[in-house]
Amino acid sequence: MSGGATGATGQDFYEVLGVPRDADSDAIQRAYRKLARKYHPDINSDPSAEERFKDLSEAYDVLSDPGARARYDRFGADFRRVPEGAEHWAAGARAGARRGGRAGAGGAGQRFGFEDAAGFRGFEGGLGGGFEGFEGFDIGDLFGMGAHAFSRRRGGAGPVPGADQEAEIQATLSEAYHGGRRRVTLPGADGPREIEVTIPAGIRDGQRLRLAGQGGRGRGGGNAGDLYLVVRLLPDPRFRVEGRDVHTDLPLTPWEAALGTTVSLDTPDGERVSLAVPAGTSSGRRLRLRGRGLPGRKQPSGGDLYAQVRIMVPASPTERETELFRELARDSSFNPREAA
């Protein structure tokens, strides 16, 4: 059937999900999940949301089942009255009708007819005079079954799973290094609820934590959805995080940068380490401490810590400092603009 098929709701299932008729199973699933999240009654309080969610569930139930989808595409609104495999049987019957036609004496009336626009209607005419009056025959009765055996009507579609939910949770840089526990308050159908969340060591900004069964409640015995917590690292005045690498500023005096030195440096995990600054270090140079960034959740090495040099000069130099700077200016031939 090339277009316009509708379900029990009178709506085209493809239009309900907003997908083309040739959409594959992955596209159908993605469309359903996106819309179900928007219209699930546990999330959307609009009175029409529940009805919309039922339409989405019905459309997805049919289009996600290859057999049901094939019958829907072929027979339209009455597809539920057609048993599994009947689409192949109907195709064979059509082929037989085309071959038999109305050919010759004794063949009159020996044809099978199907009204696609109205769905599967059964037989027209007779078969050798022995099966007359079959027009409008119910296909469910023909196979010894009621139409209900082939359908899951609205309101009886079985368990409805709860919607997946998403929220944000904040974590400090120290918690990202060492892990920690946080209590999170979430809205719910019965009012706010609190849950305790374990933050694993090595978590990165933007990563999601999945809490199975902590999402929206299911209906009719359906399983609860999952809760996804998006981790947001709180700003730290001393460090900047990029993935698993951590960056910090390293202020140096002009003579430390020129002559080289060893300085103590704070690391994000709370330790202090010694860092050797090579002689002739210019402002902007980055010194790397391997493995001192955020720890990896699977590989212990993790990221790196980068200390970026910033050469600082006295805002109010003493007379002696001013004299030494003037002496250096007279004696030095270094011109940074030419060196660059």
Short mmCIF file of C-alpha atoms in Angstrom, two decimals:
data_model
loop_
_atom_site.label_atom_id
_atom_site.label_comp_id
_atom_site.label_asym_id
_atom_site.label_seq_id
_atom_site.Cartn_x
_atom_site.Cartn_y
_atom_site.Cartn_z
CA MET A 1 0.00 0.00 0.00
CA SER A 2 1.64 3.18 -1.09
CA GLY A 3 0.13 5.79 1.21
CA GLY A 4 -2.52 6.97 3.61
CA ALA A 5 -2.74 3.87 5.83
CA THR A 6 -4.15 4.64 9.25
CA GLY A 7 -4.34 2.85 12.59
CA ALA A 8 -7.07 2.63 15.19
CA THR A 9 -6.59 6.30 15.99
CA GLY A 10 -7.33 7.33 12.41
CA GLN A 11 -3.84 8.76 12.09
CA ASP A 12 -1.06 7.64 9.81
CA PHE A 13 1.54 5.95 12.01
CA TYR A 14 4.42 7.35 9.98
CA GLU A 15 3.06 10.87 10.39
CA VAL A 16 2.58 10.30 14.13
CA LEU A 17 6.29 9.56 14.50
CA GLY A 18 7.32 12.09 11.87
CA VAL A 19 9.29 9.61 9.74
CA PRO A 20 9.14 8.78 6.02
CA ARG A 21 7.55 5.51 4.94
CA ASP A 22 10.93 4.06 4.01
CA ALA A 23 12.49 4.85 7.42
CA ASP A 24 14.62 2.05 8.84
CA SER A 25 14.16 0.59 12.33
CA ASP A 26 16.87 2.80 13.86
CA ALA A 27 15.24 5.99 12.57
CA ILE A 28 11.85 4.84 13.90
CA GLN A 29 13.33 4.09 17.31
CA ARG A 30 15.14 7.44 17.49
CA ALA A 31 11.99 9.34 16.54
CA TYR A 32 9.91 7.48 19.13
CA ARG A 33 12.39 8.04 21.95
CA LYS A 34 12.67 11.73 21.21
CA LEU A 35 8.92 12.28 21.13
CA ALA A 36 8.18 9.95 24.04
CA ARG A 37 10.55 11.92 26.20
CA LYS A 38 8.66 15.08 25.31
CA TYR A 39 5.10 13.79 25.77
CA HIS A 40 5.44 11.21 28.55
CA PRO A 41 2.80 12.03 31.22
CA ASP A 42 5.42 11.94 33.96
CA ILE A 43 7.24 14.80 32.24
CA ASN A 44 4.57 16.76 30.39
CA SER A 45 1.63 17.96 32.50
CA ASP A 46 -0.39 19.14 29.48
CA PRO A 47 -3.72 17.25 29.46
CA SER A 48 -3.24 16.37 25.80
CA ALA A 49 0.23 14.91 26.38
CA GLU A 50 -1.06 11.55 27.62
CA GLU A 51 -3.22 11.10 24.53
CA ARG A 52 -0.30 12.06 22.31
CA PHE A 53 1.93 9.60 24.17
CA LYS A 54 -0.61 6.79 23.60
CA ASP A 55 -0.63 7.60 19.87
CA LEU A 56 3.16 7.46 19.80
CA SER A 57 3.22 4.14 21.67
CA GLU A 58 0.66 2.60 19.31
CA ALA A 59 2.56 3.80 16.24
CA TYR A 60 5.86 2.53 17.60
CA ASP A 61 4.38 -0.86 18.61
CA VAL A 62 3.33 -1.42 15.00
CA LEU A 63 6.22 0.08 13.06
CA SER A 64 8.90 -1.51 15.24
CA ASP A 65 7.46 -4.99 14.55
CA PRO A 66 8.49 -6.06 11.01
CA GLY A 67 5.46 -8.36 10.58
CA ALA A 68 2.94 -5.84 11.89
CA ARG A 69 4.52 -3.09 9.82
CA ALA A 70 4.28 -5.18 6.66
CA ARG A 71 0.57 -5.87 7.26
CA TYR A 72 -0.05 -2.20 8.06
CA ASP A 73 1.69 -1.09 4.87
CA ARG A 74 -0.32 -3.56 2.78
CA PHE A 75 -3.78 -3.54 4.37
CA GLY A 76 -4.04 -0.13 5.99
CA ALA A 77 -6.48 0.58 8.80
CA ASP A 78 -7.76 -3.01 8.96
CA PHE A 79 -4.32 -4.55 9.27
CA ARG A 80 -5.12 -5.88 12.76
CA ARG A 81 -7.73 -8.19 11.28
CA VAL A 82 -5.09 -9.85 9.14
CA PRO A 83 -3.12 -12.76 10.65
CA GLU A 84 0.64 -13.02 10.38
CA GLY A 85 1.73 -14.23 6.97
CA ALA A 86 -1.54 -13.20 5.32
CA GLU A 87 0.22 -10.53 3.30
CA HIS A 88 2.00 -13.29 1.38
CA TRP A 89 -1.22 -15.31 1.05
CA ALA A 90 -3.06 -12.25 -0.25
CA ALA A 91 -0.37 -11.60 -2.83
CA GLY A 92 -0.69 -15.20 -4.05
CA ALA A 93 -4.47 -14.88 -4.22
CA ARG A 94 -4.14 -11.75 -6.33
CA ALA A 95 -1.77 -13.51 -8.67
CA GLY A 96 -4.23 -16.39 -8.99
CA ALA A 97 -7.07 -13.99 -9.69
CA ARG A 98 -5.08 -12.31 -12.42
CA ARG A 99 -4.28 -15.67 -13.97
CA GLY A 100 -7.84 -17.00 -13.70
CA GLY A 101 -9.72 -13.82 -14.53
CA ARG A 102 -13.06 -14.45 -16.13
CA ALA A 103 -11.72 -16.85 -18.72
CA GLY A 104 -14.12 -19.11 -20.62
CA ALA A 105 -17.13 -21.17 -19.71
CA GLY A 106 -17.06 -22.61 -16.24
CA GLY A 107 -14.64 -19.89 -15.15
CA ALA A 108 -17.28 -17.20 -14.67
CA GLY A 109 -17.30 -15.78 -11.19
CA GLN A 110 -14.09 -17.56 -10.22
CA ARG A 111 -12.04 -14.57 -9.01
CA PHE A 112 -10.72 -13.24 -5.77
CA GLY A 113 -10.99 -9.54 -5.00
CA PHE A 114 -9.31 -7.29 -2.45
CA GLU A 115 -10.19 -3.68 -1.79
CA ASP A 116 -6.89 -2.13 -0.79
CA ALA A 117 -8.35 1.29 -0.05
CA ALA A 118 -10.57 -0.18 2.67
CA GLY A 119 -8.17 -2.83 3.87
CA PHE A 120 -8.59 -6.60 3.52
CA ARG A 121 -12.23 -7.38 2.67
CA GLY A 122 -12.08 -11.12 1.93
CA PHE A 123 -13.55 -12.82 -1.15
CA GLU A 124 -15.79 -11.56 -3.92
CA GLY A 125 -17.91 -13.91 -5.98
CA GLY A 126 -17.61 -17.66 -5.63
CA LEU A 127 -15.20 -20.48 -6.18
CA GLY A 128 -16.67 -22.86 -8.75
CA GLY A 129 -20.14 -21.96 -7.49
CA GLY A 130 -19.51 -23.59 -4.14
CA PHE A 131 -18.48 -20.55 -2.07
CA GLU A 132 -20.91 -17.79 -2.87
CA GLY A 133 -21.76 -14.78 -0.74
CA PHE A 134 -18.25 -14.21 0.68
CA GLU A 135 -18.17 -10.47 0.02
CA GLY A 136 -17.48 -8.61 3.26
CA PHE A 137 -16.45 -11.85 5.03
CA ASP A 138 -14.40 -11.15 8.18
CA ILE A 139 -10.88 -12.51 7.76
CA GLY A 140 -10.68 -13.22 11.49
CA ASP A 141 -13.73 -15.52 11.21
CA LEU A 142 -12.26 -17.18 8.15
CA PHE A 143 -9.23 -18.31 10.13
CA GLY A 144 -11.30 -19.25 13.16
CA MET A 145 -10.20 -16.27 15.24
CA GLY A 146 -11.69 -12.98 16.38
CA ALA A 147 -10.17 -9.72 15.26
CA HIS A 148 -8.97 -9.13 18.82
CA ALA A 149 -6.43 -11.91 18.39
CA PHE A 150 -4.47 -9.73 15.99
CA SER A 151 -4.58 -6.41 17.77
CA ARG A 152 -3.51 -4.61 20.88
CA ARG A 153 -6.15 -1.93 21.11
CA ARG A 154 -5.64 1.45 22.69
CA GLY A 155 -5.99 1.24 26.42
CA GLY A 156 -5.02 -2.45 26.29
CA ALA A 157 -1.58 -2.10 24.79
CA GLY A 158 0.07 -3.66 27.82
CA PRO A 159 2.72 -2.21 30.11
CA VAL A 160 3.97 1.28 29.30
CA PRO A 161 7.61 1.83 30.32
CA GLY A 162 8.53 4.95 32.25
CA ALA A 163 10.30 7.75 30.44
CA ASP A 164 14.04 8.24 30.71
CA GLN A 165 14.87 11.46 32.50
CA GLU A 166 17.90 13.75 32.46
CA ALA A 167 19.26 16.22 35.00
CA GLU A 168 22.53 17.96 35.81
CA ILE A 169 24.74 17.41 38.82
CA GLN A 170 27.67 19.58 39.89
CA ALA A 171 31.01 18.24 41.06
CA THR A 172 34.20 19.88 42.29
CA LEU A 173 37.55 19.26 40.69
CA SER A 174 38.60 17.40 43.84
CA GLU A 175 35.59 15.07 43.46
CA ALA A 176 36.54 14.51 39.83
CA TYR A 177 39.99 13.37 41.06
CA HIS A 178 39.03 11.31 44.09
CA GLY A 179 35.34 10.55 43.60
CA GLY A 180 32.65 11.42 46.10
CA ARG A 181 28.96 11.27 46.98
CA ARG A 182 26.28 13.88 46.42
CA ARG A 183 22.59 14.16 47.23
CA VAL A 184 20.42 15.29 44.36
CA THR A 185 16.85 16.62 44.62
CA LEU A 186 14.67 15.77 41.63
CA PRO A 187 11.08 16.70 40.78
CA GLY A 188 8.57 13.87 40.58
CA ALA A 189 4.88 13.16 40.10
CA ASP A 190 4.48 12.82 43.89
CA GLY A 191 6.69 15.79 44.74
CA PRO A 192 10.47 16.27 45.06
CA ARG A 193 12.59 13.24 45.86
CA GLU A 194 16.19 12.92 46.98
CA ILE A 195 18.69 10.35 45.81
CA GLU A 196 22.32 9.83 46.73
CA VAL A 197 24.70 9.68 43.78
CA THR A 198 28.20 8.23 43.70
CA ILE A 199 30.58 10.32 41.61
CA PRO A 200 33.31 8.04 40.26
CA ALA A 201 36.93 9.19 40.26
CA GLY A 202 38.01 10.36 36.82
CA ILE A 203 34.63 11.77 35.77
CA ARG A 204 34.86 14.48 33.12
CA ASP A 205 32.76 17.54 32.48
CA GLY A 206 29.76 16.65 30.33
CA GLN A 207 29.86 12.92 31.00
CA ARG A 208 26.60 11.19 31.89
CA LEU A 209 25.93 8.88 34.81
CA ARG A 210 23.15 6.32 34.28
CA LEU A 211 20.98 5.33 37.23
CA ALA A 212 18.89 2.38 36.10
CA GLY A 213 15.27 2.46 37.19
CA GLN A 214 15.46 5.95 38.70
CA GLY A 215 13.59 7.71 35.88
CA GLY A 216 9.85 8.11 35.29
CA ARG A 217 7.45 5.51 36.65
CA GLY A 218 6.05 2.89 34.32
CA ARG A 219 2.33 2.28 33.90
CA GLY A 220 0.39 -0.93 33.81
CA GLY A 221 3.32 -2.87 35.23
CA GLY A 222 5.90 -1.31 32.92
CA ASN A 223 9.47 -0.87 34.12
CA ALA A 224 10.62 2.51 35.37
CA GLY A 225 12.82 4.54 33.04
CA ASP A 226 16.45 5.42 33.66
CA LEU A 227 17.86 8.64 35.06
CA TYR A 228 20.83 10.23 33.31
CA LEU A 229 22.86 12.77 35.26
CA VAL A 230 25.07 15.12 33.23
CA VAL A 231 28.12 16.05 35.31
CA ARG A 232 29.19 19.70 35.30
CA LEU A 233 32.52 20.52 36.94
CA LEU A 234 32.43 23.63 39.08
CA PRO A 235 34.95 26.35 38.15
CA ASP A 236 38.19 26.30 40.13
CA PRO A 237 40.09 29.58 40.58
CA ARG A 238 43.46 27.88 40.07
CA PHE A 239 42.85 25.34 37.34
CA ARG A 240 41.19 25.00 33.93
CA VAL A 241 40.05 21.61 32.71
CA GLU A 242 40.12 20.51 29.07
CA GLY A 243 39.07 16.89 28.74
CA ARG A 244 41.43 15.06 31.08
CA ASP A 245 44.18 17.67 30.85
CA VAL A 246 44.38 20.39 33.50
CA HIS A 247 45.98 23.82 33.00
CA THR A 248 47.31 26.30 35.53
CA ASP A 249 49.33 29.51 35.46
CA LEU A 250 52.94 29.60 36.69
CA PRO A 251 54.07 33.14 37.61
CA LEU A 252 57.86 33.68 37.38
CA THR A 253 60.16 36.64 37.93
CA PRO A 254 62.27 37.78 34.97
CA TRP A 255 65.44 36.44 36.60
CA GLU A 256 63.82 33.03 37.38
CA ALA A 257 62.81 32.70 33.77
CA ALA A 258 66.22 33.81 32.51
CA LEU A 259 68.40 31.82 34.90
CA GLY A 260 66.16 28.80 35.52
CA THR A 261 64.87 27.66 38.87
CA THR A 262 62.90 25.02 40.74
CA VAL A 263 59.47 25.95 42.10
CA SER A 264 56.77 24.26 44.15
CA LEU A 265 53.48 23.79 42.33
CA ASP A 266 50.05 22.84 43.62
CA THR A 267 48.32 20.02 41.74
CA PRO A 268 44.56 19.49 41.47
CA ASP A 269 44.71 16.33 43.59
CA GLY A 270 45.89 18.39 46.58
CA GLU A 271 49.60 17.58 46.45
CA ARG A 272 52.60 19.88 45.96
CA VAL A 273 55.31 18.91 43.53
CA SER A 274 58.67 20.35 42.51
CA LEU A 275 58.89 21.67 38.98
CA ALA A 276 62.18 22.47 37.25
CA VAL A 277 62.03 25.60 35.10
CA PRO A 278 64.73 25.57 32.38
CA ALA A 279 66.92 28.63 31.92
CA GLY A 280 65.76 30.92 29.15
CA THR A 281 62.05 30.18 29.63
CA SER A 282 59.81 32.76 27.95
CA SER A 283 56.35 33.85 28.98
CA GLY A 284 53.65 31.62 27.50
CA ARG A 285 55.75 28.47 27.53
CA ARG A 286 53.91 25.40 28.84
CA LEU A 287 55.68 22.97 31.14
CA ARG A 288 54.08 19.52 31.30
CA LEU A 289 53.75 17.24 34.29
CA ARG A 290 52.85 13.89 32.78
CA GLY A 291 50.00 11.97 34.41
CA ARG A 292 49.04 14.79 36.78
CA GLY A 293 45.76 15.62 35.03
CA LEU A 294 42.42 13.98 35.68
CA PRO A 295 42.82 10.25 36.29
CA GLY A 296 41.55 7.88 33.64
CA ARG A 297 38.64 5.67 34.59
CA LYS A 298 40.20 2.73 32.76
CA GLN A 299 43.83 3.74 32.34
CA PRO A 300 45.61 4.93 35.54
CA SER A 301 47.83 7.41 33.67
CA GLY A 302 45.00 9.84 32.89
CA GLY A 303 45.67 13.31 31.53
CA ASP A 304 48.54 15.76 32.07
CA LEU A 305 48.98 18.96 34.07
CA TYR A 306 50.26 21.95 32.11
CA ALA A 307 51.84 24.93 33.86
CA GLN A 308 51.86 27.99 31.61
CA VAL A 309 54.59 30.50 32.38
CA ARG A 310 53.66 34.12 33.05
CA ILE A 311 56.63 36.42 33.64
CA MET A 312 55.76 39.05 36.24
CA VAL A 313 57.60 42.28 37.05
CA PRO A 314 57.39 44.31 40.26
CA ALA A 315 54.54 46.81 40.11
CA SER A 316 56.51 49.20 42.40
CA PRO A 317 60.21 48.31 42.16
CA THR A 318 62.59 49.49 44.84
CA GLU A 319 65.35 51.94 44.03
CA ARG A 320 67.88 49.10 43.92
CA GLU A 321 65.67 47.00 41.62
CA THR A 322 65.18 50.00 39.35
CA GLU A 323 68.95 50.57 39.26
CA LEU A 324 69.60 46.89 38.37
CA PHE A 325 66.99 46.94 35.62
CA ARG A 326 68.60 50.07 34.16
CA GLU A 327 72.01 48.46 34.32
CA LEU A 328 70.64 45.37 32.55
CA ALA A 329 69.04 47.56 29.90
CA ARG A 330 72.40 49.31 29.22
CA ASP A 331 74.43 46.09 29.06
CA SER A 332 72.05 43.68 27.33
CA SER A 333 71.86 43.48 23.53
CA PHE A 334 68.77 41.22 23.61
CA ASN A 335 65.85 42.54 21.57
CA PRO A 336 62.75 40.31 21.92
CA ARG A 337 61.07 41.93 18.90
CA GLU A 338 63.92 40.93 16.66
CA ALA A 339 64.18 37.48 18.26
CA ALA A 340 60.54 36.81 17.58
#
